[in-house]
Coordinates of C-alpha atoms in Angstrom, one line a residue:
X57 CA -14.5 -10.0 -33.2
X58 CA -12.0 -8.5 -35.8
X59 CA -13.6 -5.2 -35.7
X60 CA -13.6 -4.9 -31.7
X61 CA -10.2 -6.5 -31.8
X62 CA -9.6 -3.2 -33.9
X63 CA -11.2 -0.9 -31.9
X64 CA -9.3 -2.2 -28.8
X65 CA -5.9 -0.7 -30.2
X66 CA -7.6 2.3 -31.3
X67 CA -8.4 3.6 -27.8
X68 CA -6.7 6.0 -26.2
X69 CA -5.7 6.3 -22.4
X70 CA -9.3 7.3 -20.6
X71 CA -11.7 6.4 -23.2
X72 CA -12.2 2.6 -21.3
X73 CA -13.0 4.6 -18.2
X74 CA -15.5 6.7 -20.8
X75 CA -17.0 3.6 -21.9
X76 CA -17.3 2.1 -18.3
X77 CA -19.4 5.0 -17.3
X78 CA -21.6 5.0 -19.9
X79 CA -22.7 1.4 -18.9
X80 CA -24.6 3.2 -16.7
X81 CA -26.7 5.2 -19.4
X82 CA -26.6 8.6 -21.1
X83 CA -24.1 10.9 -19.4
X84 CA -23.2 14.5 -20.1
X85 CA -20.0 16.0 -20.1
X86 CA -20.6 17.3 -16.7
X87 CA -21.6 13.9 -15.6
X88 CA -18.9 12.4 -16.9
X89 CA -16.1 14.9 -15.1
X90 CA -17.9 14.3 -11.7
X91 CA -17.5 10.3 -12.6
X92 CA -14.1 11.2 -13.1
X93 CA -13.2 13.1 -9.9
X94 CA -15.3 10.3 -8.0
X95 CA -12.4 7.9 -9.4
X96 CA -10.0 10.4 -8.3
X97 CA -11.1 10.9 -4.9
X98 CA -11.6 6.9 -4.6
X99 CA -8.0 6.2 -5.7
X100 CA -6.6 8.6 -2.5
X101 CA -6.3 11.6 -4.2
X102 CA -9.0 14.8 -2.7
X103 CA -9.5 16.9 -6.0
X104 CA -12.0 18.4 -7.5
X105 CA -12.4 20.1 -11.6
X106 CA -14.5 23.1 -10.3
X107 CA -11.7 25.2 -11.4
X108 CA -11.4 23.3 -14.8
X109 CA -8.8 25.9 -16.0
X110 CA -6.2 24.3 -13.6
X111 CA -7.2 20.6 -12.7
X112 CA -6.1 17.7 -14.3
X113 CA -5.6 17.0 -17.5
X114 CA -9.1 14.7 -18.4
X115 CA -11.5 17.5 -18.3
X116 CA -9.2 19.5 -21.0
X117 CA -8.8 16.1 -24.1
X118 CA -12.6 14.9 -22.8
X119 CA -14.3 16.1 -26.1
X120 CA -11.1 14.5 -28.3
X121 CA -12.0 11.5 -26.4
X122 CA -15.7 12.0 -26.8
X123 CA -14.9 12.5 -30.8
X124 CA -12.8 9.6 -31.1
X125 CA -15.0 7.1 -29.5
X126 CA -18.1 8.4 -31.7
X127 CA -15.7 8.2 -35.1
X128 CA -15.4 4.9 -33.7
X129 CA -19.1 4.5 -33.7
X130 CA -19.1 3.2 -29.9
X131 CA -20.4 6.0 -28.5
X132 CA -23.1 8.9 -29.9
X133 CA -24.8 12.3 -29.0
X134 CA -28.4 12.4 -28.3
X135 CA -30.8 14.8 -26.5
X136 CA -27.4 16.6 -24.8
X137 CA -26.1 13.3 -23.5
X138 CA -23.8 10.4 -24.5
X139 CA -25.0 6.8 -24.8
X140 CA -23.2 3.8 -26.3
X141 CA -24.1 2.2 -29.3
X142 CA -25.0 -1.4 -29.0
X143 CA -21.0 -2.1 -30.5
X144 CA -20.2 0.6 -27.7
X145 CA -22.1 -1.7 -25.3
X146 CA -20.5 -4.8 -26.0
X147 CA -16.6 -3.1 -25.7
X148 CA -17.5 -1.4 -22.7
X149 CA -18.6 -4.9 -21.0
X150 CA -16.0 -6.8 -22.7
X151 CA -13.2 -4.1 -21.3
X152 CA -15.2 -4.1 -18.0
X153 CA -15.7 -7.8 -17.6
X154 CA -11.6 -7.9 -18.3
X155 CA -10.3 -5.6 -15.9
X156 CA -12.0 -6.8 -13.1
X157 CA -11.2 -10.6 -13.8
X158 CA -7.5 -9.3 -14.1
X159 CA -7.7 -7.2 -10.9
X160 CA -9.3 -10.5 -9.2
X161 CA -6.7 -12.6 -9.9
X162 CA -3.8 -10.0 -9.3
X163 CA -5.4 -9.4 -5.7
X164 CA -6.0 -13.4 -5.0
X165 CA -2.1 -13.8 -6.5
X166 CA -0.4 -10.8 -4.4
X167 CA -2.5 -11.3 -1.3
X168 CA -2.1 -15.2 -1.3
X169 CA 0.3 -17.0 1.5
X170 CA 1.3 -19.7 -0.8
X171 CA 2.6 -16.6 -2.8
X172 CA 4.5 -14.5 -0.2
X173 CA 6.2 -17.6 0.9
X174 CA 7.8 -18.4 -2.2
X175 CA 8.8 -15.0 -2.7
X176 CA 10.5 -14.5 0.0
X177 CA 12.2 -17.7 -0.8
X178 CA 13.5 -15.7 -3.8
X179 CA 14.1 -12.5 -2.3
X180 CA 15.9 -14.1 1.2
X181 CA 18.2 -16.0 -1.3
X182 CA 18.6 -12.9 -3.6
X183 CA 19.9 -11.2 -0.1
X184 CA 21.6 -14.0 1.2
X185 CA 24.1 -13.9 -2.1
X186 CA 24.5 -10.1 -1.7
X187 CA 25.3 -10.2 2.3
X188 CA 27.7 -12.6 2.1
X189 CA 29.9 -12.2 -1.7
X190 CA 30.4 -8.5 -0.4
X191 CA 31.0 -9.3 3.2
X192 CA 33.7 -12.1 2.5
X193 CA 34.9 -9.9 -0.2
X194 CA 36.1 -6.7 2.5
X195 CA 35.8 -8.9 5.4
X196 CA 33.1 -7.2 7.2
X197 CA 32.0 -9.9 10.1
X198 CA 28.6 -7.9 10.3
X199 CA 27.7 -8.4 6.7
X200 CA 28.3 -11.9 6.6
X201 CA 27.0 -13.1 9.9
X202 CA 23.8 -11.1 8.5
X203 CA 24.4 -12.9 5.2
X204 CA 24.3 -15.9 6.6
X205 CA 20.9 -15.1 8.7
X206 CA 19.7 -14.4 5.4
X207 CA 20.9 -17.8 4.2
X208 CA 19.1 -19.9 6.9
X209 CA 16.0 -17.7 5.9
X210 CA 16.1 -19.4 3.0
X211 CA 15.7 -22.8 4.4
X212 CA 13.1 -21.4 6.8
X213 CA 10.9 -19.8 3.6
X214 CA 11.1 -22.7 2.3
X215 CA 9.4 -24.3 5.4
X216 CA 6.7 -21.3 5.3
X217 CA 5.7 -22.5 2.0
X218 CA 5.4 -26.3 3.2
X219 CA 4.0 -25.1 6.2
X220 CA 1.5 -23.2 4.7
X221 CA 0.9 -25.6 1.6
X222 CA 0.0 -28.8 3.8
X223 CA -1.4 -27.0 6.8
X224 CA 1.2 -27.3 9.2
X225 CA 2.5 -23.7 10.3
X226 CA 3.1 -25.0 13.6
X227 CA 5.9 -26.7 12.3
X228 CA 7.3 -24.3 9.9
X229 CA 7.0 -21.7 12.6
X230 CA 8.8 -24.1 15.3
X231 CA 11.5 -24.5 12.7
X232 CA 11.9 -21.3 12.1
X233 CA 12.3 -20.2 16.0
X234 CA 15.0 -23.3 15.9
X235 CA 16.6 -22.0 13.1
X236 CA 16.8 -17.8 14.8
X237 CA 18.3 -19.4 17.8
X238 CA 21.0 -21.3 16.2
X239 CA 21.7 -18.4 14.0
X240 CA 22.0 -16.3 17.4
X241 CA 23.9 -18.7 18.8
X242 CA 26.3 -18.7 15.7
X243 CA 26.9 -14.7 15.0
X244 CA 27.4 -14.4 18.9
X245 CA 30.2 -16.5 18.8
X246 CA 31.8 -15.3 15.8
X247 CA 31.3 -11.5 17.6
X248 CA 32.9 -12.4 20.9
X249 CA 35.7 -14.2 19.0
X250 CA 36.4 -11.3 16.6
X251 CA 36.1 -8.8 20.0
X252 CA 39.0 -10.6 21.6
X253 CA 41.0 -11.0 18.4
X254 CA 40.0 -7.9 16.6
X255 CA 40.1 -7.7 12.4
X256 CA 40.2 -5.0 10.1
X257 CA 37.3 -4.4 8.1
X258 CA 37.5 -2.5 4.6
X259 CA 34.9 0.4 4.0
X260 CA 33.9 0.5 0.0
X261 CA 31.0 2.4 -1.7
X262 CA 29.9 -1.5 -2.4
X263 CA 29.5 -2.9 1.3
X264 CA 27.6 0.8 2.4
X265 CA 25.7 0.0 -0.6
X266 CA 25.1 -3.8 0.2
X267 CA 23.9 -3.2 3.4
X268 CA 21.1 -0.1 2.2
X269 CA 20.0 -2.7 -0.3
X270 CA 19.6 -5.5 1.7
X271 CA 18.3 -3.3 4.7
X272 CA 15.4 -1.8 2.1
X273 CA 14.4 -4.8 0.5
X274 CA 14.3 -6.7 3.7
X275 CA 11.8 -4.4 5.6
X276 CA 9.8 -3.8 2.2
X277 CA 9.9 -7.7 2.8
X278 CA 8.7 -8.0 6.2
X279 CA 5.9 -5.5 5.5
X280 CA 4.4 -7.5 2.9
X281 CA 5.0 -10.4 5.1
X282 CA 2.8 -8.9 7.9
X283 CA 0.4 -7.5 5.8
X284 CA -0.5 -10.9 4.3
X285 CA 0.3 -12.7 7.8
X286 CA -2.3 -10.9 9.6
X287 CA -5.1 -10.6 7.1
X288 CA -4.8 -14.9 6.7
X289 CA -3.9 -15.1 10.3
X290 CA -0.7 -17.0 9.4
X291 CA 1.5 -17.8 12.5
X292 CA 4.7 -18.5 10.0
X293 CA 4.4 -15.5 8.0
X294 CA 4.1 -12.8 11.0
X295 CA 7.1 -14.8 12.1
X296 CA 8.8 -14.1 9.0
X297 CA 8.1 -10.8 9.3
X298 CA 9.4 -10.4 12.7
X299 CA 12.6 -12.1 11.0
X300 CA 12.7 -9.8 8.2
X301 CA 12.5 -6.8 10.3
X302 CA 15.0 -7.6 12.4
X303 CA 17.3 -8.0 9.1
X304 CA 16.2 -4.3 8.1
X305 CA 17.7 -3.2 11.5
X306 CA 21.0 -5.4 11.6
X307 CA 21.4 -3.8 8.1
X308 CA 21.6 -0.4 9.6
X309 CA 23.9 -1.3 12.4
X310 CA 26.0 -3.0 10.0
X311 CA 25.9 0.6 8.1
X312 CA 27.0 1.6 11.4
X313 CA 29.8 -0.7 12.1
X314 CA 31.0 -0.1 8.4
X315 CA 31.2 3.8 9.1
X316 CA 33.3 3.3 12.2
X317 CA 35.3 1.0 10.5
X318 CA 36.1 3.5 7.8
X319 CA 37.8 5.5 10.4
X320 CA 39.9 2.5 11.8
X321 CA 37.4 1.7 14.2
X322 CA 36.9 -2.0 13.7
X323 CA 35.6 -3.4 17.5
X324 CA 32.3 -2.0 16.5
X325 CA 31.2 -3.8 13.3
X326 CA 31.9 -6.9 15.9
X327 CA 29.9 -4.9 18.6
X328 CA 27.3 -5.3 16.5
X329 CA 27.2 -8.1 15.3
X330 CA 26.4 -8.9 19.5
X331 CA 23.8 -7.1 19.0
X332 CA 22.4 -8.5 16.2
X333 CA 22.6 -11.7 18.0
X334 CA 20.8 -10.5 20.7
X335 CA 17.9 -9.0 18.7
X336 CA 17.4 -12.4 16.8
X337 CA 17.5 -14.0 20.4
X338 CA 14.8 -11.7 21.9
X339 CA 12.6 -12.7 18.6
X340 CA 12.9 -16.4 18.7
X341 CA 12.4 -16.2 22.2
X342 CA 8.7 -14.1 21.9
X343 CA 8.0 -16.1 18.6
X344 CA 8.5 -19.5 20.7
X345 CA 6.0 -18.6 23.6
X346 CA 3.7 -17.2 21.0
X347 CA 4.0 -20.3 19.0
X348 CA 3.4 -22.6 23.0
X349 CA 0.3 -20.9 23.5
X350 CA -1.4 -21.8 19.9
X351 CA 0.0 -25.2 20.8
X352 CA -2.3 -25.5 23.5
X353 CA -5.0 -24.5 21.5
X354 CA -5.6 -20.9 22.2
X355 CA -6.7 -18.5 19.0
X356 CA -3.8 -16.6 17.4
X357 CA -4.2 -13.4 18.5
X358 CA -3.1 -10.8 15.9
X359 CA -2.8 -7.4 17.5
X360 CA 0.0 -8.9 19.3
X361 CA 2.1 -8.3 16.1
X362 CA 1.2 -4.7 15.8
X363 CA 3.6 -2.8 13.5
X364 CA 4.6 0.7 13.4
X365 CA 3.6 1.5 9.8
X366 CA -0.1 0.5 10.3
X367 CA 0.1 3.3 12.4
X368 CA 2.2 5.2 9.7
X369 CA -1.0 4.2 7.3
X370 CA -4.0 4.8 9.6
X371 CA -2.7 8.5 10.2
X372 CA -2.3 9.0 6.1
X373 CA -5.7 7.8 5.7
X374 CA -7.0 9.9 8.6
X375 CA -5.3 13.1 6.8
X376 CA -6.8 12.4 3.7
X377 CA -10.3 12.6 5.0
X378 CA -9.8 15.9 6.8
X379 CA -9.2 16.7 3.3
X380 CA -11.7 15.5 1.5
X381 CA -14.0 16.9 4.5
X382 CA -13.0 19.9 3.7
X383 CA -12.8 19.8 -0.2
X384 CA -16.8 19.0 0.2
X385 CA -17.7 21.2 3.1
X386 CA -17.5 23.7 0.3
X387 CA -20.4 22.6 -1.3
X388 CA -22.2 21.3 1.5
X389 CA -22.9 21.1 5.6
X390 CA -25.4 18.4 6.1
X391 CA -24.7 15.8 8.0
X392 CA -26.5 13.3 5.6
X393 CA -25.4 15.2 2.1
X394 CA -21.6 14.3 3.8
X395 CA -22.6 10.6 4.2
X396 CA -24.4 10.0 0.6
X397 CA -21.1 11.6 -1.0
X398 CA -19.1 9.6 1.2
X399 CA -21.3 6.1 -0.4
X400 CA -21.3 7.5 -3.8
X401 CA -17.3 8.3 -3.8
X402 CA -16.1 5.4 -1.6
X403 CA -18.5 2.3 -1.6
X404 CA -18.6 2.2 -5.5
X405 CA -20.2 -1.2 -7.2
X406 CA -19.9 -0.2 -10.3
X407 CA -15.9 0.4 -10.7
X408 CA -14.2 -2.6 -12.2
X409 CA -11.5 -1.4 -9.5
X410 CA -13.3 -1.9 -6.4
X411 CA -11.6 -5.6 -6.1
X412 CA -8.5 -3.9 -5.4
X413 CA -7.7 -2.4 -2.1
X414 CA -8.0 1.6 -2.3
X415 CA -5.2 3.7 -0.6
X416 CA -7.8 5.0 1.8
X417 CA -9.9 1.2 2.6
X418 CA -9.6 0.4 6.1
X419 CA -11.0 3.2 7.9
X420 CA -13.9 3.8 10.1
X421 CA -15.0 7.1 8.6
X422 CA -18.7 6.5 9.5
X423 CA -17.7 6.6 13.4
X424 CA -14.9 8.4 12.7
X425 CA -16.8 11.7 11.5
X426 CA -17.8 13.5 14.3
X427 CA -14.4 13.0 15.9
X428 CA -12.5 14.3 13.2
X429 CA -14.7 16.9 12.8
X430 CA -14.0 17.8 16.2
X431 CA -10.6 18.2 15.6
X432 CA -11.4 20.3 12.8
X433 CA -13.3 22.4 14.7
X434 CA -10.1 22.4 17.1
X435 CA -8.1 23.5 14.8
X436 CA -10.1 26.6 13.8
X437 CA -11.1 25.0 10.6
X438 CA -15.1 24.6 10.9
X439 CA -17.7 26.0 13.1
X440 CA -20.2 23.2 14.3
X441 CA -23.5 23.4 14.8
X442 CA -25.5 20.7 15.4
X443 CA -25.7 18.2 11.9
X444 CA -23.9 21.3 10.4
X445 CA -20.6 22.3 9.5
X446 CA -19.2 25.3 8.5
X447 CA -15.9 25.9 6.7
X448 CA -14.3 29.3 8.5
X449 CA -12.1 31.8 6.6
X450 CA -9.0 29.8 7.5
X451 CA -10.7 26.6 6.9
X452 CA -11.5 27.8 2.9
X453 CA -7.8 29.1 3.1
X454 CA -6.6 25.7 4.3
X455 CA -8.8 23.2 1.1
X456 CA -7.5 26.0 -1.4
X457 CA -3.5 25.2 -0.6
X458 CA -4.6 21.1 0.1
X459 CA -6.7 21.1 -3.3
X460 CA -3.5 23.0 -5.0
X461 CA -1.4 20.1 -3.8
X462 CA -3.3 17.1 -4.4
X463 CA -3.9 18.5 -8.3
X464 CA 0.1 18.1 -8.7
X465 CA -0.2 14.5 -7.3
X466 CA 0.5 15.0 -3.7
X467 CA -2.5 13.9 -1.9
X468 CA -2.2 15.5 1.2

């Protein structure tokens, strides 16, 4: 134990990943780079080390990793190919068997609604304290009605968690819908009242930078919200989401209202501060029929909270595979030599990182081939004919300047 315990803090940056592959059995060099891009192209970026003199970096320190590990008697050289030793063995399923536990149990914390409820408990009251110290500090109504939004979010994210924790959402989610319209109710009376007796409201670096802040981390917020909402099909999560994104907007109408007011303007930071109002109104008042209908025992029907960056995300994912479709259709035009590469590189079972969501997971590639072939074949990129594809001139010209990006770390 001493001795692996030794050779743990001995290894250097990719020689786990070395070790991992070699589970498998003897591996060349050349084995082991197209193991490596495999990892690559898995983890959302479309590159390939058939130019070695200008890919990444792994292909160029391979043989100081492949030294290191045999000086450290893990690993040796045979019949042209690298095996483990039977100490190389045992490190490489210890390291395996460690990262994958640890990825487990990161994915089953992150993606757990018991765990995005309490953090937003922190993060609402982290925003609450922001909102409303710099909004009472320069007197910005905007800022601290939203402050105080972000104050009865509190309350309500601590209903989530109960919710969620003892199986009531119904009642967290009801309690949160009572809580939106009282806060409506509130910051629409404190508008009106400051629109018929006008303040001044004072402009500072800190409230513009208050209000980006809390405007950022609140729709970071109410994506992680949704994201975890719909895949548990939580009711009082993709409310809080809904909630949270409306606090990403007021934010940038009270950027608004702050800019205006910086030029003596001040009826609009009350203008919208109405509006706000109205925007939490229009969301209790969708959440509360929404929350009637699972009351009478209908099914909660999740593409009813549709956002706009799963759209963002689906198009990202669809780009990457023209890419990829492209990087390989230099190397090959079969239909079925397409699909095997697309098992081998994206259905791996032998990657301790496969319990981790991938940046490109989610998409129907398999039905999604011959359309986006199509629209490669559209755009002047590949010739189609029949179960074979054909990169054209501008098609090559197109994966050279893609391939140059994604080897700097821009995947697309």
């Amino acid at each position: 134990m001493a001795k692996n315990n030794e050779i743990k803090i001995k290894l250097k940056h990719h020689e786990p990943f070395i070790l991992s592959c070699l589970k498998k059995g003897p591996l060349t060099k050349e084995r082991l780079l197209q193991e490596y891009e495999r990892f690559v192209q898995f983890m959302g970026f479309p590159v390939t080390f058939s130019n070695r003199k200008r890919g990444w970096a792994f292909h160029r320190q391979l043989d100081d990793y492949l030294n290191h590990l045999q000086s450290l008697a893990l690993v040796v050289f045979e019949n042209g190919a690298y095996r483990l030793t039977e100490s190389g063995a045992e490190e490489a399923r210890r390291r395996y068997e460690k990262v994958r536990t640890a990825h487990i149990k990161l994915r089953a914390s992150i993606l757990n609604p018991e765990t995005a409820s309490k953090l937003s408990v922190l993060v609402n009251a982290a925003v609450a304290s922001l909102k409303l110290t710099v909004g009472f500090a320069f007197n910005s109504v905007a800022l601290v009605a939203d402050g105080f939004d972000s104050l009865v979010d509190v309350s309500s994210a601590i209903a989530v968690f109960l919710g969620i924790k003892h199986k009531r959402e119904l009642v967290s989610t009801s309690f949160i819908i009572l809580m939106m319209f009282g806060t409506a109710g509130y910051i629409g009376y404190e508008s009106i009242s400051r629109l018929i007796s006008p303040e001044s409201v004072e402009t500072t670096a800190l409230t513009v930078l208050a209000a980006v802040i809390s405007g950022g981390v609140c729709y970071a917020m109410s994506i992680y919200q949704h994201y975890i909402g719909k895949r548990s099909g939580s009711i009082s999560l993709l409310s809080q989401s809904i909630d949270s994104r409306n606090h990403g907007f007021q934010a940038a109408a009270v950027l608004i209202g702050l800019i205006f007011a910086a030029f003596g303007i001040f009826l609009v930071d009350s203008i919208v501060a109405l509006l706000v109002a109205g925007l939490i109104l229009k969301s209790a008042t969708e959440l509360m029929i929404e929350t009637i209908r699972m009351a009478r025992g209908e099914e909660l029907d999740t593409t009813r909270f549709g956002r706009e960056y799963e759209q963002a995300v689906s198009g990202q994912r669809r780009r990457f595979f023209k890419t990829w479709l492209l990087l390989n259709l230099k190397e090959m035009n079969n239909r079925d030599d397409i699909l095997a590469r697309y098992h081998y590189v994206f259905a791996p079972d032998d990657l301790p990182i496969v319990t981790v969501v991938n940046p490109v997971a989610g998409f129907d590639f398999l039905n999604q081939l011959d359309v986006i072939m199509q629209e490669l074949a559209d755009d002047g990129l590949v010739i189609i004919q029949g179960d074979r594809f054909y990169l054209t001139d501008k098609g090559r010209r197109t994966s050279n300047r893609r391939l140059a990006r994604a080897r700097f770390g821009i995947p697309f």
